[in-house]
Coordinates of C-alpha atoms in Angstrom, one line a residue:
Chain A
E23 CA -3.5 28.4 25.8
I24 CA 0.9 27.0 27.9
S25 CA -1.4 26.1 30.6
A26 CA -4.1 24.3 28.8
W27 CA -0.7 23.0 27.1
G28 CA 0.5 22.4 30.2
S29 CA -2.1 20.0 32.1
L30 CA -2.7 18.1 28.7
V31 CA 0.6 17.0 29.5
A32 CA 0.5 17.0 33.6
R33 CA -2.4 14.5 33.3
R34 CA -1.8 12.9 30.5
E35 CA -4.3 12.8 28.6
R36 CA -4.5 12.3 24.7
N37 CA -7.6 13.8 24.0
L38 CA -8.3 17.3 22.8
R39 CA -9.5 20.3 24.5
Q40 CA -11.4 23.1 23.7
L41 CA -7.6 25.1 23.6
Y42 CA -9.2 29.1 23.6
P43 CA -12.6 30.3 22.5
T44 CA -12.8 33.2 20.6
G45 CA -15.3 35.2 18.4
T46 CA -15.5 33.4 15.3
S47 CA -13.3 30.4 15.9
K48 CA -12.5 27.0 18.0
V49 CA -9.1 26.2 18.7
Y50 CA -8.1 22.5 19.8
G51 CA -5.6 21.2 20.9
Y52 CA -4.6 17.4 20.6
V53 CA -0.9 15.9 22.1
T54 CA 0.2 12.7 21.7
N55 CA 2.1 10.1 23.7
S56 CA 5.5 12.2 21.9
K57 CA 4.5 15.3 23.1
V58 CA 3.9 15.9 19.6
K59 CA 0.7 18.7 18.9
F60 CA -1.8 18.4 17.1
V61 CA -3.8 21.8 16.9
M62 CA -7.2 22.4 14.8
V63 CA -8.7 25.9 14.4
V64 CA -12.8 25.1 13.3
D65 CA -14.8 28.3 12.2
S66 CA -17.6 29.0 14.8
S67 CA -20.6 28.6 11.9
N68 CA -19.6 24.8 11.2
T69 CA -21.9 24.2 14.5
A70 CA -21.9 20.4 13.2
L71 CA -18.5 19.5 14.5
R72 CA -19.3 17.4 18.0
D73 CA -16.8 16.3 20.7
N74 CA -16.3 12.7 19.7
E75 CA -16.2 14.1 15.5
I76 CA -12.9 15.8 16.5
R77 CA -11.5 13.9 18.6
S78 CA -11.9 11.2 15.5
M79 CA -10.9 13.3 13.5
F80 CA -7.3 14.2 15.7
R81 CA -7.1 10.3 15.6
K82 CA -6.4 10.0 11.9
L83 CA -4.3 12.4 12.5
H84 CA -2.3 10.6 14.3
N85 CA -2.4 7.7 12.4
S86 CA -1.3 9.5 9.5
Y87 CA 1.1 11.2 11.1
T88 CA 3.0 8.4 12.5
D89 CA 2.7 6.7 9.1
V90 CA 5.2 9.7 7.8
M91 CA 7.1 8.7 10.9
C92 CA 7.9 5.5 9.6
N93 CA 9.8 7.0 7.0
P94 CA 12.9 6.9 7.1
F95 CA 13.3 9.9 5.0
Y96 CA 11.8 11.8 7.3
T97 CA 13.2 14.0 9.4
P98 CA 11.4 15.0 12.6
G99 CA 10.3 18.7 11.8
D100 CA 10.2 18.7 8.3
R101 CA 7.8 19.6 6.2
I102 CA 5.2 16.7 5.6
Q103 CA 5.3 16.3 2.1
S104 CA 3.7 12.2 2.1
R105 CA 0.6 12.3 -0.3
A106 CA -1.0 10.0 1.5
F107 CA -1.4 12.0 5.2
D108 CA -2.2 14.7 2.3
N109 CA -4.7 13.1 0.7
M110 CA -6.2 12.0 4.8
V111 CA -6.1 15.7 5.5
T112 CA -8.4 16.4 2.9
S113 CA -10.0 14.0 2.6
M114 CA -11.1 15.2 5.7
M115 CA -11.8 18.4 5.7
I116 CA -14.3 17.9 2.4
Q117 CA -16.4 15.7 4.9
V118 CA -16.5 19.0 7.7
C119 CA -17.3 21.4 4.6
Chain B
M16 CA 10.7 13.6 -23.0
M17 CA 6.9 13.0 -24.6
S18 CA 7.7 9.6 -24.0
K19 CA 7.6 10.3 -19.9
N20 CA 5.3 12.9 -20.7
D21 CA 3.2 10.1 -21.7
G22 CA 3.7 7.5 -19.4
E23 CA 2.4 10.6 -16.9
I24 CA -0.2 10.9 -18.9
R25 CA -1.0 6.9 -18.8
F26 CA -1.0 7.0 -15.3
G27 CA -3.1 9.9 -15.0
N28 CA -5.6 8.9 -16.6
S29 CA -8.7 7.2 -17.3
A30 CA -9.7 3.3 -17.4
E31 CA -10.5 2.9 -20.9
L32 CA -7.8 4.2 -22.3
H33 CA -5.1 3.0 -19.7
G34 CA -6.9 -0.5 -20.3
T35 CA -6.1 -0.5 -24.2
K36 CA -2.9 1.3 -24.0
V37 CA -0.9 -0.5 -21.9
Q38 CA -2.1 -3.6 -23.8
I39 CA -1.9 -3.3 -27.6
P40 CA 1.3 -2.9 -27.3
Y41 CA 3.0 -4.9 -24.8
L42 CA 1.4 -7.7 -26.4
S43 CA 2.8 -7.0 -29.2
T44 CA 6.1 -6.7 -28.7
E45 CA 8.6 -9.3 -27.0
K46 CA 10.6 -7.2 -25.4
N47 CA 12.0 -7.2 -21.7
S48 CA 13.9 -4.2 -20.9
F49 CA 13.4 -0.3 -20.5
K50 CA 15.4 0.8 -23.5
R51 CA 12.2 -0.5 -25.5
M52 CA 9.8 0.9 -23.0
D53 CA 10.7 4.0 -24.5
D54 CA 9.4 2.6 -27.9
E55 CA 6.3 1.0 -26.6
D56 CA 5.0 4.4 -24.7
K57 CA 5.7 5.7 -28.1
Q58 CA 2.7 3.5 -29.5
Q59 CA 0.3 4.8 -26.9
E60 CA 1.3 7.8 -28.9
T61 CA -0.5 7.0 -31.4
Q62 CA -2.4 4.8 -30.4
S63 CA -4.1 7.1 -27.3
P64 CA -6.6 8.5 -29.0
T65 CA -8.0 5.3 -31.2
M66 CA -8.1 3.9 -27.8
S67 CA -10.6 6.0 -26.1
P68 CA -14.3 5.1 -27.8
L69 CA -14.2 2.0 -26.1
A70 CA -15.9 0.1 -24.0
S71 CA -14.7 -0.1 -20.4
P72 CA -15.8 1.4 -17.5
P73 CA -13.5 4.0 -16.4
S74 CA -12.0 3.7 -13.1
S75 CA -9.5 5.0 -10.9
P76 CA -5.4 4.0 -11.7
P77 CA -4.9 1.6 -9.7
H78 CA -7.5 -0.1 -12.0
Y79 CA -7.1 0.2 -15.5
Q80 CA -5.6 -3.5 -15.5
R81 CA -8.6 -5.5 -14.2
V82 CA -11.5 -3.3 -15.9
P83 CA -10.3 -3.7 -19.3
L84 CA -9.9 -6.9 -18.8
S85 CA -12.8 -8.7 -17.2
H86 CA -14.3 -7.4 -21.1
G87 CA -11.5 -9.5 -22.7
Y88 CA -13.3 -12.4 -20.6
S89 CA -16.5 -11.9 -21.2
K90 CA -16.3 -12.0 -24.3
L91 CA -13.7 -14.9 -24.4
R92 CA -16.8 -17.1 -23.5
S93 CA -17.7 -16.8 -27.0
S94 CA -14.9 -16.9 -29.3
T95 CA -11.7 -18.9 -27.8
E96 CA -10.3 -21.9 -28.7
Q97 CA -9.9 -21.0 -32.3
M98 CA -9.0 -17.6 -31.7
H99 CA -6.1 -18.4 -29.9
P100 CA -3.6 -19.4 -32.3
A101 CA -3.9 -16.2 -35.0
P102 CA -4.8 -13.7 -33.3
Y103 CA -1.9 -13.6 -31.0
E104 CA -0.3 -12.9 -34.5
A105 CA -2.5 -11.7 -36.0
R106 CA -1.7 -9.2 -32.9
Q107 CA 0.9 -7.4 -34.7
P108 CA -0.9 -6.2 -37.5
L109 CA -4.1 -4.9 -35.7
V110 CA -1.6 -2.8 -33.5
Q111 CA -0.6 -1.0 -36.8
P112 CA -4.1 -0.7 -38.7
E113 CA -5.4 0.7 -34.6
G114 CA -2.4 3.0 -35.0
S115 CA -2.2 4.0 -38.1
S116 CA -6.0 4.5 -39.8
S117 CA -7.4 7.0 -35.9
G118 CA -9.9 7.6 -36.4
G119 CA -10.7 5.4 -39.7
Q120 CA -12.4 2.9 -37.6
G121 CA -15.5 1.8 -36.1
T122 CA -16.0 1.6 -32.6
K123 CA -17.0 -1.8 -33.3
P124 CA -14.3 -3.3 -34.8
L125 CA -12.7 -1.7 -32.3
R126 CA -13.6 -2.9 -29.5
H127 CA -14.2 -6.7 -31.0
Q128 CA -10.2 -6.0 -31.8
T129 CA -8.7 -4.8 -28.4
S130 CA -11.1 -7.6 -27.0
L131 CA -9.8 -10.5 -29.2
I132 CA -6.1 -9.1 -27.8
R133 CA -7.5 -7.8 -24.5
S134 CA -8.5 -11.8 -24.0
F135 CA -5.4 -13.1 -25.3
S136 CA -3.9 -10.9 -23.2
V137 CA -4.8 -12.1 -20.9
E138 CA -3.9 -15.8 -21.5
R139 CA -0.2 -14.6 -22.5
E140 CA 0.3 -13.3 -19.2
L141 CA -0.8 -15.6 -16.9
Q142 CA 1.2 -18.4 -18.8
D143 CA 4.2 -16.0 -19.6
N144 CA 5.6 -15.4 -16.3
N145 CA 7.3 -11.8 -18.2
S146 CA 4.2 -10.6 -19.2
Y147 CA 4.4 -7.0 -21.0
L148 CA 0.7 -4.9 -19.0
D149 CA 2.9 -3.5 -16.4
E150 CA 5.8 -2.9 -18.7
P151 CA 8.1 -0.7 -16.6
W152 CA 6.6 -1.9 -13.4
R153 CA 7.0 -5.8 -13.7
I154 CA 9.9 -6.6 -12.1
T155 CA 12.0 -9.3 -14.5
E156 CA 13.3 -12.5 -13.5
E157 CA 17.5 -11.1 -13.8
Q158 CA 16.2 -7.7 -12.4
R159 CA 14.6 -10.1 -9.2
E160 CA 18.0 -12.3 -8.8
Y161 CA 19.5 -9.1 -8.6
Y162 CA 17.3 -6.6 -5.8
V163 CA 17.2 -10.3 -3.9
N164 CA 21.2 -10.0 -3.4
Q165 CA 21.4 -6.9 -2.6
F166 CA 18.1 -7.9 -0.2
R167 CA 21.1 -10.5 1.6
S168 CA 23.6 -8.2 1.4
L169 CA 21.8 -6.2 4.4
Q170 CA 19.7 -9.0 5.8
P171 CA 21.1 -12.2 5.3
D172 CA 17.9 -13.7 5.9
P173 CA 15.1 -13.3 3.7
S174 CA 12.0 -13.5 5.5
S175 CA 13.1 -11.2 8.1
F176 CA 12.7 -7.0 7.6
I177 CA 15.5 -3.9 6.7
S178 CA 15.5 -1.4 9.0
G179 CA 14.9 2.1 7.8
S180 CA 17.8 2.9 9.2
V181 CA 19.6 0.2 6.5
A182 CA 17.4 0.8 4.0
K183 CA 17.7 4.9 3.7
N184 CA 21.4 4.4 4.0
F185 CA 21.0 1.9 1.4
F186 CA 19.0 3.5 -1.3
T187 CA 20.4 7.1 -0.7
K188 CA 23.5 5.9 -3.2
S189 CA 21.2 5.8 -5.3
K190 CA 21.8 9.4 -5.4
L191 CA 18.3 10.2 -5.9
S192 CA 16.8 13.1 -4.2
I193 CA 14.8 12.6 -0.8
P194 CA 11.7 14.3 -1.3
E195 CA 11.9 11.8 -4.2
L196 CA 13.3 8.9 -2.1
S197 CA 10.8 9.7 1.0
Y198 CA 8.3 9.2 -1.8
I199 CA 9.3 6.0 -3.1
W200 CA 9.1 4.5 1.1
E201 CA 5.9 5.7 0.6
L202 CA 4.6 3.5 -2.5
S203 CA 6.8 0.1 -1.2
D204 CA 6.5 0.2 2.6
A205 CA 3.3 -1.3 2.1
D206 CA 2.0 -1.9 6.3
C207 CA 4.0 1.9 7.0
D208 CA 6.0 -0.2 9.9
G209 CA 9.9 1.4 8.8
A210 CA 10.9 -2.0 7.9
L211 CA 10.7 -3.2 4.7
T212 CA 10.4 -6.6 4.0
L213 CA 11.7 -8.8 0.5
P214 CA 9.0 -8.0 -2.2
E215 CA 8.3 -4.2 -0.3
F216 CA 12.1 -4.2 -0.9
C217 CA 12.6 -4.7 -4.7
A218 CA 9.1 -2.8 -5.3
A219 CA 10.7 -0.2 -3.9
F220 CA 14.7 -0.7 -5.7
H221 CA 12.8 -1.6 -8.4
L222 CA 10.4 2.0 -8.2
I223 CA 14.4 3.6 -7.6
V224 CA 16.0 1.8 -10.8
A225 CA 12.8 2.5 -13.0
R226 CA 13.0 6.3 -11.4
K227 CA 16.7 6.8 -12.5
N228 CA 16.0 5.4 -15.9
G229 CA 14.1 8.5 -16.3
Y230 CA 11.0 6.5 -15.5
P231 CA 8.3 9.3 -13.4
L232 CA 7.3 7.4 -10.4
P233 CA 3.2 5.8 -10.4
E234 CA 0.3 7.7 -8.2
G235 CA 0.1 4.8 -6.1
L236 CA 2.0 1.7 -6.2
P237 CA 1.4 -0.8 -9.8
P238 CA -0.1 -3.7 -9.0
T239 CA 2.6 -5.5 -9.8
L240 CA 4.6 -3.7 -7.2
Q241 CA 3.1 -4.7 -4.4
P242 CA 4.0 -7.8 -1.8
E243 CA 1.3 -10.2 -2.5
Y244 CA 1.9 -10.1 -6.1
L245 CA 5.3 -10.3 -6.0
Q246 CA 5.4 -13.2 -3.5
A247 CA 2.5 -14.6 -5.9
A248 CA 4.7 -14.2 -8.7
F249 CA 8.2 -15.0 -8.4
P250 CA 7.8 -18.1 -5.2
K251 CA 10.9 -19.5 -5.2
P252 CA 10.5 -22.8 -2.9
K253 CA 13.5 -22.0 -0.7
W254 CA 12.5 -17.9 -0.6
D255 CA 8.9 -19.5 0.5
C256 CA 8.9 -22.1 3.1
Q257 CA 11.1 -18.8 5.1
L258 CA 8.8 -16.7 4.0
F259 CA 6.1 -18.2 4.5
D260 CA 7.4 -19.9 7.5
S261 CA 8.6 -16.4 9.9
Y262 CA 6.8 -13.9 8.5
S263 CA 4.3 -12.1 10.4
E264 CA 3.9 -8.6 10.4
S265 CA 3.6 -8.1 7.1
L266 CA 1.0 -10.4 5.5
P267 CA -1.1 -12.2 7.9
A268 CA -4.6 -11.4 7.1
N269 CA -3.2 -12.3 3.4
Q270 CA -1.6 -15.7 4.6
Q271 CA -4.8 -16.9 6.8
P272 CA -7.2 -16.1 4.0
R273 CA -4.5 -18.2 1.9
D274 CA -5.5 -20.8 4.3
L275 CA -8.7 -20.6 3.4
N276 CA -8.7 -20.5 0.0
R277 CA -6.3 -23.7 0.5
M278 CA -8.1 -25.4 2.8
E279 CA -11.3 -23.9 0.9
K280 CA -9.4 -25.9 -2.1
T281 CA -8.5 -28.9 -0.8
S282 CA -12.1 -29.8 0.4
V283 CA -14.0 -28.8 -2.7
K284 CA -11.4 -30.8 -5.2
D285 CA -12.6 -34.1 -2.9
T286 CA -15.7 -33.5 -4.2
A287 CA -16.1 -31.4 -7.2
D288 CA -14.6 -30.4 -10.7
L289 CA -12.1 -27.6 -10.9
P290 CA -15.0 -25.3 -12.4
V291 CA -16.6 -25.0 -8.9
L292 CA -13.7 -25.3 -6.5
T293 CA -12.7 -22.3 -8.7
Q294 CA -15.8 -21.2 -7.8
D295 CA -16.5 -22.0 -5.1
V296 CA -12.5 -20.5 -3.5
T297 CA -12.9 -17.4 -5.6
G298 CA -16.5 -16.6 -2.9
D299 CA -14.7 -17.7 -0.3
D300 CA -12.3 -15.5 -1.1
K301 CA -14.7 -12.7 -1.6
Q302 CA -16.1 -13.2 2.2
A303 CA -12.8 -14.0 3.5
L304 CA -10.7 -11.1 1.7
K305 CA -14.0 -9.0 2.2
S306 CA -13.8 -8.9 5.8
T307 CA -9.7 -8.9 6.5
V308 CA -9.4 -6.5 4.4
N309 CA -12.4 -3.6 5.7
E310 CA -10.9 -4.5 9.0
A311 CA -7.6 -2.6 7.6
L312 CA -10.3 0.0 5.4
P313 CA -14.0 -0.4 6.1
K314 CA -15.1 1.4 2.7
D315 CA -14.0 -0.6 0.2
V316 CA -16.6 -3.0 -1.6
S317 CA -16.5 -2.1 -4.5
E318 CA -12.4 -4.4 -4.4
D319 CA -13.2 -6.8 -2.8
P320 CA -14.0 -8.9 -6.0
A321 CA -10.9 -8.5 -7.6
T322 CA -8.8 -8.6 -4.4
K323 CA -10.5 -11.7 -3.0
S324 CA -10.0 -13.3 -6.2
G325 CA -7.3 -12.3 -6.5
L326 CA -6.1 -15.0 -3.7
L327 CA -6.9 -17.6 -6.1
P328 CA -3.3 -17.9 -8.0
P329 CA -1.7 -17.1 -3.9
P330 CA -2.8 -19.9 -2.7
P331 CA -0.8 -22.7 -5.2
A332 CA 2.1 -20.9 -4.9
L333 CA 2.5 -21.0 -1.1
P334 CA 3.7 -23.8 0.4
P335 CA 3.5 -27.0 1.9
R336 CA 3.8 -27.8 -2.3
P337 CA 5.8 -24.0 -3.7
C338 CA 6.6 -25.9 -7.3
P339 CA 3.2 -27.8 -8.4
S340 CA 1.3 -25.0 -7.3
Q341 CA 2.7 -22.7 -9.1
S342 CA 2.6 -25.4 -12.7
E343 CA -1.3 -25.3 -11.0
Q344 CA -1.8 -21.8 -10.9
V345 CA -1.2 -21.9 -14.5
S346 CA -3.9 -24.9 -15.3
E347 CA -6.1 -22.6 -13.2
A348 CA -5.5 -19.9 -15.5
E349 CA -6.0 -22.3 -19.0
L350 CA -9.3 -23.7 -17.4
L351 CA -10.8 -20.2 -16.7
P352 CA -11.4 -19.7 -19.8
Q353 CA -13.1 -22.6 -19.9
L354 CA -15.2 -22.2 -16.5
S355 CA -16.8 -18.5 -18.1
R356 CA -18.5 -20.3 -20.0
A357 CA -20.1 -23.2 -17.3
S358 CA -22.3 -19.4 -16.1
S359 CA -23.4 -16.0 -15.4
Q360 CA -21.6 -15.4 -12.5
A361 CA -18.1 -17.4 -13.4
A362 CA -18.5 -14.9 -16.2
E363 CA -18.2 -11.9 -13.6
S364 CA -16.1 -13.8 -11.2
S365 CA -13.3 -15.8 -13.6
P366 CA -13.1 -11.8 -15.0
S367 CA -11.7 -10.8 -11.5
K368 CA -9.9 -14.0 -11.3
K369 CA -8.2 -13.4 -14.0
D370 CA -7.7 -9.9 -12.6
V371 CA -5.6 -11.3 -9.9
P372 CA -2.3 -10.4 -10.5
Y373 CA -3.9 -6.9 -10.8
S374 CA -6.4 -7.0 -8.7
Q375 CA -3.8 -6.8 -5.8
P376 CA -4.1 -3.0 -6.1
P377 CA -7.1 -3.2 -3.3
S378 CA -5.6 -4.6 -1.0
K379 CA -4.5 -2.1 1.3
P380 CA -1.7 0.8 0.4
I381 CA -3.3 1.1 -2.9
R382 CA -6.7 2.0 -1.1
R383 CA -5.1 4.1 2.0
K384 CA -3.9 6.6 -1.1
F385 CA -7.2 6.5 -3.2
R386 CA -9.0 6.6 -0.9
P387 CA -12.1 9.0 -2.8
E388 CA -11.2 7.0 -5.7
N389 CA -12.3 4.1 -4.9
Q390 CA -15.8 5.4 -3.8
A391 CA -16.4 5.7 -7.6
T392 CA -15.7 2.3 -8.5
E393 CA -18.1 1.2 -5.6
N394 CA -20.4 2.1 -8.1
Q395 CA -19.1 0.4 -10.9
E396 CA -18.8 -3.1 -9.4
P397 CA -21.7 -3.1 -7.5
S398 CA -22.7 -6.5 -10.1
T399 CA -19.3 -8.7 -9.2
V400 CA -20.0 -8.6 -5.7
A401 CA -23.8 -9.3 -5.6
G402 CA -22.5 -12.0 -7.4
G403 CA -19.2 -12.9 -5.7
P404 CA -21.9 -13.5 -1.8
A405 CA -24.3 -15.5 -3.7
S406 CA -22.2 -18.2 -4.1
A407 CA -20.4 -17.6 -0.8
A408 CA -23.5 -18.7 1.5
T409 CA -22.9 -21.8 2.2
V410 CA -19.0 -21.8 3.4
K411 CA -19.3 -18.5 5.2
S412 CA -18.9 -20.1 8.7
H413 CA -15.7 -21.9 8.0
P414 CA -14.2 -18.4 6.9
T415 CA -15.0 -15.7 9.7
V416 CA -13.6 -17.6 12.4
Q417 CA -10.4 -17.2 10.3
K418 CA -10.4 -13.7 10.4
Q419 CA -11.2 -12.6 13.6
S420 CA -8.6 -14.1 14.3
S421 CA -6.7 -12.9 11.4
K422 CA -8.0 -9.4 12.8
Q423 CA -7.3 -9.5 16.1
K424 CA -3.7 -10.3 14.7
K425 CA -3.3 -7.7 12.3
A426 CA -4.4 -5.2 14.8
I427 CA -1.9 -6.3 17.4
Q428 CA 0.5 -6.3 15.3
T429 CA -0.1 -3.0 13.8
A430 CA -0.3 -1.4 17.4
I431 CA 3.1 -2.6 18.3
R432 CA 4.5 -1.0 15.0
K433 CA 3.0 2.3 16.1
N434 CA 3.7 1.9 19.7
K435 CA 7.6 1.1 18.2
E436 CA 7.3 4.3 16.7
A437 CA 6.2 5.6 18.7
N438 CA 9.3 4.7 21.3
A439 CA 12.0 5.5 18.2
V440 CA 10.3 8.8 18.6
L441 CA 9.9 9.5 21.9
A442 CA 13.8 8.7 22.2
R443 CA 14.9 10.8 19.7
L444 CA 12.8 14.0 21.7
N445 CA 14.3 12.7 24.5
S446 CA 17.4 13.0 23.3
E447 CA 16.6 16.6 21.8
L448 CA 15.7 18.0 25.6
Q449 CA 18.3 17.1 26.4
Q450 CA 20.5 18.4 24.7
Q451 CA 18.0 21.9 25.5
L452 CA 18.7 21.2 29.0
K453 CA 22.4 21.8 28.9
I454 CA 22.7 24.9 28.1
P455 CA 20.7 26.9 30.6
K456 CA 22.1 24.2 32.8
V457 CA 24.8 26.9 34.7
F458 CA 21.9 29.7 36.1
I459 CA 19.5 26.8 38.0
K460 CA 22.4 24.2 39.1
P461 CA 20.5 24.1 42.5
N462 CA 17.1 22.7 40.7
S463 CA 18.5 21.0 38.0
Q464 CA 19.9 18.3 40.9
R465 CA 17.2 18.2 43.0
K466 CA 15.5 16.8 39.0
K467 CA 18.4 14.8 37.8
E468 CA 18.4 12.6 41.0
P469 CA 14.4 11.7 40.5
L470 CA 15.2 11.5 36.5
E471 CA 18.4 9.1 36.8
K472 CA 17.4 6.6 39.3
R473 CA 14.2 6.5 37.1
S474 CA 16.1 5.4 34.3
H475 CA 17.7 2.4 36.2
T476 CA 14.0 1.0 36.2
K477 CA 12.3 -1.1 34.9
L478 CA 9.8 1.5 32.9
S479 CA 8.3 1.1 29.5
K480 CA 10.4 3.1 27.6
E481 CA 7.3 5.3 27.1
E482 CA 6.4 6.0 30.4
E483 CA 9.8 7.0 30.7
A484 CA 10.3 9.7 28.1
E485 CA 7.1 10.3 29.4
E486 CA 8.0 11.3 32.8
E487 CA 11.3 12.2 31.6
E488 CA 9.9 14.6 29.3
E489 CA 7.2 15.9 31.6
E490 CA 9.6 17.1 34.6
E491 CA 11.9 18.0 31.3
E492 CA 9.2 20.7 30.7
E493 CA 8.2 21.2 34.4
E494 CA 12.3 22.2 34.9
E495 CA 12.3 24.0 31.7
E496 CA 9.6 26.6 33.2
E497 CA 10.8 26.8 36.1
K498 CA 14.5 27.6 34.4
K499 CA 12.8 30.5 33.3
K500 CA 11.4 31.2 36.0
H501 CA 14.6 31.7 37.2
L502 CA 16.0 33.5 34.3
L503 CA 13.6 35.8 34.9
F504 CA 14.5 36.7 37.5
F505 CA 17.6 37.6 37.3
C506 CA 16.6 39.6 34.2
H507 CA 15.1 41.7 36.3

């Protein structure tokens, strides 16, 4: 896993990598240029999800995350409590499920 | 406490309740202070059961003011001038009987009364800068002066920004909790750029003041606190000119359509009456806004007509003629009732025009927050959308060109902002990592020296900040891996 992240970072890939395919779930990772990592765990039974969909979801996450970061009252490392962020995540999850 | 709860309910309920609740109590009172808002809340309390049967279609909270207004306007068509003086006085007796006879009145008389009230509330609002539809969320002149002065104390140039850290220090003095301040920031920083423009700052300050006075924070930024609305509602000549000349990031898209509107207006004015003008401009507004707003949020069609019509008052309020344009705005508003009689299409457009001060909600901030609700409203406002494009057919080509450039500008500016933030984050992470590096330094001196040299060299070169941070962090990560290896060796 670490090596997978390492390769993501080293190659400056901002795209997703299937990190750890298990039997029941798929794990997707996405790293940003600021080394922030997003991890998405998807149930294997959800076969309808394609690569580009996952990628767009990560992009949305990234955009919402930058919006959260813009808030000076948010310190990196805190649990994110932004309503906009929550709404985005919820809508994404609803879309998928 | 009850009033506070009702305040919360007020903002969380459907439009019909809102529309009626909000309008009637506010119209019956001539107030401007927060204290009186409690009274209004209580009035709402008593009247809420009676208002439900009214015929305004349900829609999400940000739209609650718009919908009833459109109803008011369609009825205005039939009975305006005669009613004008009388019902306003009659409003007060109307209010109380409605409150007292909770179940007594039938829906029709209620509807009629409330529609009358609505229609006059609309006129009153347009004429009266301090109207009371969104009482706690409407900034009064005195408050505005105060906020502007506070802004100047932090940032002498009123057309420029207050940075996030400066604003954070300032608002922290208000002694509100950090999560609340964080939420207020999220509401008021409409473009999410980590800095506050003057209208954003006023909105934030106003929310803080409201919160300190006990008002629950709204679900979304109220229409009267939207930056565009604040700019239009309080056009001060010096402020306007500076803002318009130097405003870049926050309102490029809005500026473009406004320019469009002004151009359209001047061209059409020469040839046609004001009624025709406003119709055309509405159509143009719809087209222009449709694209510029769609660029930001592709989904929301329903709010476009309202948003586009929302541009009507702002154009007159902007340079080159701020003062006379404001009177234009008012006279336009007065003419709109006449317009609404002209045609059915005008009826559709003018209600949405009337929604001008309130229709700003469909612009970005609310949309971002209320996308799921927007989908619901999309279904309810197809008619207004249909009306819009038809009238805009002729002048479509003109807006499209400017739309695209504004789109591009906006895209570039959002990209710039995001990069800035990324840079800020990178810098922070960089410093954190460097701190971490210092701790296990003892074990890996030879390696660290080797690695540090390239790091320092690179810091002197003219790499972009991002690349630098990336490379440094990469190297630091490699260093850390090596460190771990060494540690393992040492352990063994």
